[in-house]
Amino acid sequence: MLVALAGGVGAARFLRGLVRVVPPEDVTAIVNTADDEVFHGLTVCPDLDTVTYTLAGAEHPEQGWGLEGESFRTIDALTRYGADTWFRLGDLDLATHLHRSERLRAGAPLSTVTADIARAWGVTTTIVPMTDDPVSTRITVERPDGGLEVLRMQEWFVRERTTPPVVAVEFDGAATARPAPGVLEAIAAADTIIVCPSNPIISIGPILAVPGVRDALVARRDRVVGVSPIIAGTTVKGPADRLMGPLGIEVSCVGVAEVYAPFCSTLVIDERDAGRADDVAATGVRPVVAETLMTDARVAAALAQHALDAVA
Ligand code: GDP
Ligand code: CA
């Protein structure tokens, strides 16, 4: 059995490759929920949905979120009522949020609803939210006048397009959150635990912040392998660089290694970063060099195999 710690797009692309080289039902993906947000009364779980839709082969090919062949008539219609529509929700995607929200209101835990949604999409990989409790990323930014403001993740990322410089990142609710059922057991029992190429600060960070998870990983350190989401000093997609830099972490595979070193024995770094292998090793993490830019599922599958071999 394999465990994968997952954010959204980077993780989903990796997982699509992983399930080509191991039976999909042997994989448990533990997914970040600190980006979750309520829009128009509906609970939206971007990372859970990105992983589910991608494993179902139904994801939007370019966008990095939502479903392929989406239309946006409902969200556009909401502008008539003056509703905030900066967070785009597709018409088909809305069905997922309607269904999930109704189930949550009726008292079902998020983990149960998530499993049912995955089943409905024919996904046999186990998809588990990191916790059933509410955890929410809060990003403190500096305004041009020097004042500080605390934004929710989607406000900073989507509404403000990551423009305001970051001062601090916190995970509201994490201290009292409990790991979702099966999370700690899966980490303890896994042959290999993969830290997917996801944002280290706001995708992997919240999972580690759920009490018990970090310790469970530390106990399995020799079986934990990460994949660097940073290639040649830049992100492939998303704001990891705009978070790592201000938080004092080098924007490189070496910075990722420093953050992961306490719980991760091995890090797959990109061929373009082969020259940094010694610096990675100096953090106490064993570097493995491979092609990590997942241009298609075939590359992702080869990368997944590299990651598995690295700690075999
Ligand atoms: P998000 O929640 O959708 O932002 O998703 P993640 O946190 O899972 O993914 C964002 C991270 O994935 C970014 O830091 C990207 O650099 C990284 N990423 C995306 N595609 C690739 C890829 O093909 N290769 C690698 N190595 N990293 C990638
Ligand atoms: Ca995300």
CSV table of C-alpha atoms and ligand atoms in Angstrom, one decimal:
chain,number,residue,atom,x,y,z
A,1,MET,CA,0.0,0.0,0.0
A,2,LEU,CA,1.2,3.5,-0.9
A,3,VAL,CA,0.4,6.8,0.6
A,4,ALA,CA,0.7,10.1,-1.3
A,5,LEU,CA,0.4,13.5,0.4
A,6,ALA,CA,-1.3,15.7,-2.1
A,7,GLY,CA,-2.3,19.3,-2.9
A,8,GLY,CA,-4.0,20.1,-6.2
A,9,VAL,CA,-2.6,20.2,-9.8
A,10,GLY,CA,1.0,19.0,-9.2
A,11,ALA,CA,-0.2,16.2,-7.1
A,12,ALA,CA,-3.0,15.2,-9.5
A,13,ARG,CA,-0.6,15.0,-12.4
A,14,PHE,CA,1.8,12.9,-10.4
A,15,LEU,CA,-1.0,10.6,-9.1
A,16,ARG,CA,-2.2,10.1,-12.7
A,17,GLY,CA,1.2,8.7,-13.4
A,18,LEU,CA,1.5,6.7,-10.2
A,19,VAL,CA,-1.7,4.8,-10.9
A,20,ARG,CA,-0.2,3.6,-14.2
A,21,VAL,CA,2.7,1.9,-12.4
A,22,VAL,CA,0.9,0.5,-9.4
A,23,PRO,CA,-2.7,-0.7,-9.0
A,24,PRO,CA,-4.9,2.4,-8.4
A,25,GLU,CA,-6.6,0.7,-5.5
A,26,ASP,CA,-3.3,0.3,-3.7
A,27,VAL,CA,-2.9,4.1,-3.4
A,28,THR,CA,-4.2,6.3,-0.6
A,29,ALA,CA,-4.1,10.0,-1.3
A,30,ILE,CA,-4.2,12.3,1.7
A,31,VAL,CA,-5.3,15.6,0.4
A,32,ASN,CA,-5.0,19.2,1.6
A,33,THR,CA,-8.3,20.8,2.6
A,34,ALA,CA,-7.0,24.2,3.9
A,35,ASP,CA,-7.9,25.8,0.5
A,36,ASP,CA,-11.5,24.9,1.1
A,37,GLU,CA,-14.0,27.7,1.0
A,38,VAL,CA,-17.7,28.4,1.1
A,39,PHE,CA,-19.0,30.2,-2.0
A,40,HIS,CA,-22.7,31.0,-2.4
A,41,GLY,CA,-23.4,28.7,0.5
A,42,LEU,CA,-21.6,25.8,-1.1
A,43,THR,CA,-18.5,24.0,0.3
A,44,VAL,CA,-15.8,24.0,-2.4
A,45,CYS,CA,-12.8,21.7,-1.9
A,46,PRO,CA,-10.4,22.6,-4.8
A,47,ASP,CA,-7.6,20.1,-4.1
A,48,LEU,CA,-9.9,17.2,-3.4
A,49,ASP,CA,-11.8,17.9,-6.6
A,50,THR,CA,-8.7,18.4,-8.7
A,51,VAL,CA,-7.4,15.0,-7.5
A,52,THR,CA,-10.7,13.3,-8.0
A,53,TYR,CA,-11.4,14.8,-11.5
A,54,THR,CA,-7.9,14.1,-12.7
A,55,LEU,CA,-7.9,10.5,-11.6
A,56,ALA,CA,-11.3,10.2,-13.3
A,57,GLY,CA,-9.8,11.6,-16.5
A,58,ALA,CA,-12.4,14.4,-16.4
A,59,GLU,CA,-10.2,17.4,-15.5
A,60,HIS,CA,-10.0,20.5,-17.6
A,61,PRO,CA,-6.8,19.9,-19.6
A,62,GLU,CA,-5.2,23.4,-19.4
A,63,GLN,CA,-7.0,25.3,-16.5
A,64,GLY,CA,-5.6,23.3,-13.6
A,65,TRP,CA,-9.1,23.3,-12.0
A,66,GLY,CA,-12.6,22.2,-12.8
A,67,LEU,CA,-14.0,19.9,-15.5
A,68,GLU,CA,-13.3,19.6,-19.1
A,69,GLY,CA,-15.9,21.1,-21.4
A,70,GLU,CA,-17.1,23.4,-18.7
A,71,SER,CA,-19.5,26.3,-19.1
A,72,PHE,CA,-20.0,29.1,-16.7
A,73,ARG,CA,-23.6,30.2,-17.3
A,74,THR,CA,-24.7,29.9,-13.6
A,75,ILE,CA,-21.8,31.8,-12.1
A,76,ASP,CA,-22.3,34.5,-14.8
A,77,ALA,CA,-26.0,34.7,-14.1
A,78,LEU,CA,-25.2,35.4,-10.4
A,79,THR,CA,-23.6,38.7,-11.4
A,80,ARG,CA,-27.2,39.9,-12.0
A,81,TYR,CA,-27.7,39.8,-8.2
A,82,GLY,CA,-24.4,41.6,-7.5
A,83,ALA,CA,-22.8,38.4,-6.1
A,84,ASP,CA,-19.0,38.1,-5.9
A,85,THR,CA,-18.1,35.9,-8.8
A,86,TRP,CA,-14.3,36.3,-8.8
A,87,PHE,CA,-14.1,32.6,-7.9
A,88,ARG,CA,-15.2,30.9,-11.1
A,89,LEU,CA,-17.4,27.7,-10.6
A,90,GLY,CA,-18.4,25.8,-13.7
A,91,ASP,CA,-21.9,24.6,-14.3
A,92,LEU,CA,-21.0,20.9,-14.1
A,93,ASP,CA,-18.6,21.4,-11.2
A,94,LEU,CA,-21.5,23.0,-9.3
A,95,ALA,CA,-23.2,19.6,-9.1
A,96,THR,CA,-20.3,18.4,-7.0
A,97,HIS,CA,-20.5,21.3,-4.6
A,98,LEU,CA,-24.3,21.1,-4.4
A,99,HIS,CA,-24.1,17.4,-3.6
A,100,ARG,CA,-21.3,17.7,-1.1
A,101,SER,CA,-22.8,20.7,0.7
A,102,GLU,CA,-26.1,18.9,1.1
A,103,ARG,CA,-24.4,15.8,2.5
A,104,LEU,CA,-22.3,17.9,4.9
A,105,ARG,CA,-25.4,19.8,6.1
A,106,ALA,CA,-27.1,16.5,6.8
A,107,GLY,CA,-24.1,15.6,9.1
A,108,ALA,CA,-21.9,13.4,6.9
A,109,PRO,CA,-18.2,13.8,7.5
A,110,LEU,CA,-16.2,15.2,4.6
A,111,SER,CA,-14.2,12.0,4.4
A,112,THR,CA,-17.4,10.0,3.8
A,113,VAL,CA,-18.7,12.4,1.2
A,114,THR,CA,-15.2,12.5,-0.5
A,115,ALA,CA,-15.1,8.7,-0.8
A,116,ASP,CA,-18.7,8.6,-2.2
A,117,ILE,CA,-17.8,11.3,-4.8
A,118,ALA,CA,-14.7,9.4,-5.8
A,119,ARG,CA,-16.8,6.2,-6.2
A,120,ALA,CA,-19.3,8.0,-8.3
A,121,TRP,CA,-16.5,9.1,-10.6
A,122,GLY,CA,-15.2,5.5,-10.9
A,123,VAL,CA,-12.0,6.4,-9.0
A,124,THR,CA,-10.7,3.3,-7.1
A,125,THR,CA,-7.8,5.1,-5.5
A,126,THR,CA,-8.6,6.0,-1.9
A,127,ILE,CA,-9.0,9.8,-1.6
A,128,VAL,CA,-9.0,11.1,2.0
A,129,PRO,CA,-9.1,14.7,3.2
A,130,MET,CA,-6.4,15.4,5.7
A,131,THR,CA,-9.1,16.1,8.3
A,132,ASP,CA,-12.8,16.3,8.6
A,133,ASP,CA,-12.4,19.4,10.8
A,134,PRO,CA,-12.3,22.9,9.3
A,135,VAL,CA,-8.8,24.1,8.6
A,136,SER,CA,-8.2,27.3,6.7
A,137,THR,CA,-5.0,28.9,5.3
A,138,ARG,CA,-4.6,32.5,6.3
A,139,ILE,CA,-2.1,34.7,4.5
A,140,THR,CA,-0.9,37.9,6.1
A,141,VAL,CA,0.0,40.4,3.4
A,142,GLU,CA,1.5,43.9,3.4
A,143,ARG,CA,-0.5,46.7,1.7
A,144,PRO,CA,1.2,49.5,-0.2
A,145,ASP,CA,0.7,51.8,2.8
A,146,GLY,CA,2.6,49.3,5.0
A,147,GLY,CA,-0.5,48.1,6.8
A,148,LEU,CA,-1.0,44.3,7.3
A,149,GLU,CA,-4.1,42.4,6.3
A,150,VAL,CA,-5.0,38.8,6.8
A,151,LEU,CA,-6.5,37.2,3.6
A,152,ARG,CA,-8.0,33.8,3.0
A,153,MET,CA,-6.1,31.6,0.6
A,154,GLN,CA,-8.5,32.1,-2.3
A,155,GLU,CA,-8.7,35.9,-1.7
A,156,TRP,CA,-4.9,36.2,-2.0
A,157,PHE,CA,-4.5,33.6,-4.8
A,158,VAL,CA,-7.5,34.2,-7.0
A,159,ARG,CA,-9.1,37.5,-6.2
A,160,GLU,CA,-5.8,39.4,-5.7
A,161,ARG,CA,-3.7,37.2,-8.1
A,162,THR,CA,-0.9,36.8,-5.5
A,163,THR,CA,0.0,40.5,-5.9
A,164,PRO,CA,0.2,41.6,-2.2
A,165,PRO,CA,3.6,40.5,-0.7
A,166,VAL,CA,3.3,37.8,1.9
A,167,VAL,CA,4.4,38.3,5.5
A,168,ALA,CA,3.1,35.2,7.2
A,169,VAL,CA,1.1,32.0,6.7
A,170,GLU,CA,-1.1,30.3,9.2
A,171,PHE,CA,-3.5,27.4,9.2
A,172,ASP,CA,-6.5,28.4,11.2
A,173,GLY,CA,-8.1,25.5,13.0
A,174,ALA,CA,-5.1,23.1,12.5
A,175,ALA,CA,-4.1,23.0,16.2
A,176,THR,CA,-7.4,21.3,17.2
A,177,ALA,CA,-8.0,19.4,14.0
A,178,ARG,CA,-8.0,15.6,14.1
A,179,PRO,CA,-6.6,13.5,11.2
A,180,ALA,CA,-9.4,12.1,9.1
A,181,PRO,CA,-10.2,8.4,9.9
A,182,GLY,CA,-7.5,6.2,8.5
A,183,VAL,CA,-4.9,8.9,7.8
A,184,LEU,CA,-2.4,7.9,10.6
A,185,GLU,CA,-3.1,4.2,10.1
A,186,ALA,CA,-2.3,4.5,6.4
A,187,ILE,CA,1.0,6.4,7.0
A,188,ALA,CA,2.0,3.7,9.6
A,189,ALA,CA,1.2,0.8,7.3
A,190,ALA,CA,2.4,2.2,4.0
A,191,ASP,CA,5.3,0.6,2.1
A,192,THR,CA,6.2,4.0,0.7
A,193,ILE,CA,4.9,7.5,1.4
A,194,ILE,CA,5.3,10.0,-1.4
A,195,VAL,CA,5.2,13.7,-0.9
A,196,CYS,CA,3.7,14.8,-4.3
A,197,PRO,CA,5.2,17.8,-6.2
A,198,SER,CA,2.8,20.2,-4.5
A,199,ASN,CA,3.2,23.6,-2.9
A,200,PRO,CA,5.4,22.9,0.2
A,201,ILE,CA,3.9,25.8,2.1
A,202,ILE,CA,0.1,25.8,1.5
A,203,SER,CA,-0.5,22.3,0.1
A,204,ILE,CA,1.8,20.0,2.1
A,205,GLY,CA,2.2,22.5,5.0
A,206,PRO,CA,-1.4,22.2,6.2
A,207,ILE,CA,-1.3,18.4,6.0
A,208,LEU,CA,1.8,18.4,8.3
A,209,ALA,CA,0.0,20.9,10.6
A,210,VAL,CA,-2.7,18.4,11.5
A,211,PRO,CA,-1.6,17.1,14.9
A,212,GLY,CA,-0.1,13.6,14.6
A,213,VAL,CA,0.6,13.6,10.9
A,214,ARG,CA,4.2,15.1,11.1
A,215,ASP,CA,5.1,12.7,13.9
A,216,ALA,CA,3.7,9.7,11.9
A,217,LEU,CA,5.9,10.7,8.9
A,218,VAL,CA,9.0,11.2,11.1
A,219,ALA,CA,8.5,7.7,12.3
A,220,ARG,CA,8.6,6.4,8.7
A,221,ARG,CA,11.2,8.8,7.4
A,222,ASP,CA,13.3,6.2,5.6
A,223,ARG,CA,10.2,5.3,3.6
A,224,VAL,CA,9.2,8.9,2.7
A,225,VAL,CA,10.2,10.2,-0.7
A,226,GLY,CA,9.3,13.7,-2.0
A,227,VAL,CA,9.3,15.1,-5.5
A,228,SER,CA,10.4,18.7,-5.8
A,229,PRO,CA,7.8,21.1,-7.1
A,230,ILE,CA,10.5,23.6,-7.8
A,231,ILE,CA,12.5,23.1,-11.0
A,232,ALA,CA,15.5,25.3,-11.8
A,233,GLY,CA,14.5,27.9,-9.1
A,234,THR,CA,11.0,28.4,-10.3
A,235,THR,CA,7.6,26.9,-9.9
A,236,VAL,CA,6.0,25.0,-12.7
A,237,LYS,CA,2.6,26.6,-11.8
A,238,GLY,CA,1.2,28.4,-8.8
A,239,PRO,CA,2.6,30.7,-6.1
A,240,ALA,CA,5.1,28.5,-4.2
A,241,ASP,CA,7.9,31.0,-5.1
A,242,ARG,CA,5.9,33.9,-3.7
A,243,LEU,CA,5.5,32.1,-0.4
A,244,MET,CA,8.8,30.4,0.0
A,245,GLY,CA,10.9,33.5,-0.6
A,246,PRO,CA,9.2,35.8,1.9
A,247,LEU,CA,9.2,33.0,4.5
A,248,GLY,CA,13.0,32.7,4.2
A,249,ILE,CA,13.1,29.5,2.3
A,250,GLU,CA,15.3,29.3,-0.8
A,251,VAL,CA,13.2,29.0,-3.9
A,252,SER,CA,14.9,25.8,-5.2
A,253,CYS,CA,14.9,22.1,-4.7
A,254,VAL,CA,17.4,22.8,-1.9
A,255,GLY,CA,14.9,24.9,-0.1
A,256,VAL,CA,12.3,22.1,-0.5
A,257,ALA,CA,14.8,19.6,0.9
A,258,GLU,CA,15.5,21.8,4.0
A,259,VAL,CA,11.7,22.0,4.7
A,260,TYR,CA,11.2,18.3,4.2
A,261,ALA,CA,14.4,17.0,5.8
A,262,PRO,CA,12.9,16.2,9.2
A,263,PHE,CA,10.4,13.6,7.8
A,264,CYS,CA,11.7,12.8,4.3
A,265,SER,CA,14.7,10.7,3.5
A,266,THR,CA,14.8,11.1,-0.3
A,267,LEU,CA,13.9,13.9,-2.7
A,268,VAL,CA,13.5,13.5,-6.5
A,269,ILE,CA,14.9,16.6,-8.1
A,270,ASP,CA,14.8,17.6,-11.7
A,271,GLU,CA,17.6,16.9,-14.2
A,272,ARG,CA,18.0,20.7,-14.6
A,273,ASP,CA,18.9,20.8,-10.9
A,274,ALA,CA,21.5,18.0,-11.1
A,275,GLY,CA,24.1,20.6,-10.1
A,276,ARG,CA,22.3,21.1,-6.8
A,277,ALA,CA,22.4,17.5,-5.8
A,278,ASP,CA,25.3,18.0,-3.3
A,279,ASP,CA,23.5,20.9,-1.7
A,280,VAL,CA,20.4,18.7,-1.3
A,281,ALA,CA,22.5,16.0,0.2
A,282,ALA,CA,24.0,18.6,2.7
A,283,THR,CA,20.5,19.0,4.2
A,284,GLY,CA,20.4,15.3,5.1
A,285,VAL,CA,18.1,14.4,2.2
A,286,ARG,CA,19.3,11.9,-0.4
A,287,PRO,CA,18.9,13.4,-3.9
A,288,VAL,CA,17.7,11.4,-6.9
A,289,VAL,CA,17.8,13.1,-10.3
A,290,ALA,CA,15.0,12.5,-12.8
A,291,GLU,CA,12.9,14.2,-15.4
A,292,THR,CA,10.2,15.8,-13.2
A,293,LEU,CA,8.3,18.1,-15.6
A,294,MET,CA,5.1,16.1,-16.1
A,295,THR,CA,4.3,17.1,-19.7
A,296,ASP,CA,2.1,14.0,-20.0
A,297,ALA,CA,1.0,11.0,-18.1
A,298,ARG,CA,3.8,8.9,-19.5
A,299,VAL,CA,6.4,11.2,-18.0
A,300,ALA,CA,4.4,11.3,-14.8
A,301,ALA,CA,4.4,7.4,-14.7
A,302,ALA,CA,8.2,7.3,-15.2
A,303,LEU,CA,8.7,9.9,-12.5
A,304,ALA,CA,6.4,7.9,-10.1
A,305,GLN,CA,8.5,4.8,-10.8
A,306,HIS,CA,11.7,6.7,-10.0
A,307,ALA,CA,10.2,7.9,-6.7
A,308,LEU,CA,9.2,4.3,-5.8
A,309,ASP,CA,12.5,2.9,-6.8
A,310,ALA,CA,14.4,5.5,-4.8
A,311,VAL,CA,13.2,4.2,-1.5
A,312,ALA,CA,12.6,0.5,-2.5
B,1,GDP,P1,-2.5,23.6,-6.4
B,1,GDP,O1,-3.2,23.4,-5.1
B,1,GDP,O2,-3.4,23.4,-7.5
B,1,GDP,O3,-1.6,24.8,-6.4
B,1,GDP,O4,-1.6,22.3,-6.5
B,1,GDP,P2,-0.3,21.7,-5.9
B,1,GDP,O5,0.1,22.3,-4.6
B,1,GDP,O6,-0.4,20.2,-5.9
B,1,GDP,O7,0.7,22.0,-7.1
B,1,GDP,C1,1.3,23.2,-7.2
B,1,GDP,C2,2.8,22.9,-7.3
B,1,GDP,O8,3.0,21.8,-8.2
B,1,GDP,C3,3.6,24.1,-7.8
B,1,GDP,O9,4.6,24.3,-6.8
B,1,GDP,C4,4.2,23.5,-9.1
B,1,GDP,O10,5.5,24.0,-9.3
B,1,GDP,C5,4.2,22.0,-9.0
B,1,GDP,N1,4.0,21.4,-10.3
B,1,GDP,C6,3.0,21.5,-11.1
B,1,GDP,N2,3.3,20.7,-12.2
B,1,GDP,C7,4.5,20.1,-12.0
B,1,GDP,C8,5.3,19.3,-12.8
B,1,GDP,O11,5.0,18.9,-13.9
B,1,GDP,N3,6.5,18.9,-12.2
B,1,GDP,C9,6.9,19.3,-11.0
B,1,GDP,N4,8.1,18.9,-10.5
B,1,GDP,N5,6.2,20.2,-10.2
B,1,GDP,C10,5.0,20.6,-10.8
B,2,CA,CA,-4.7,24.0,-3.7
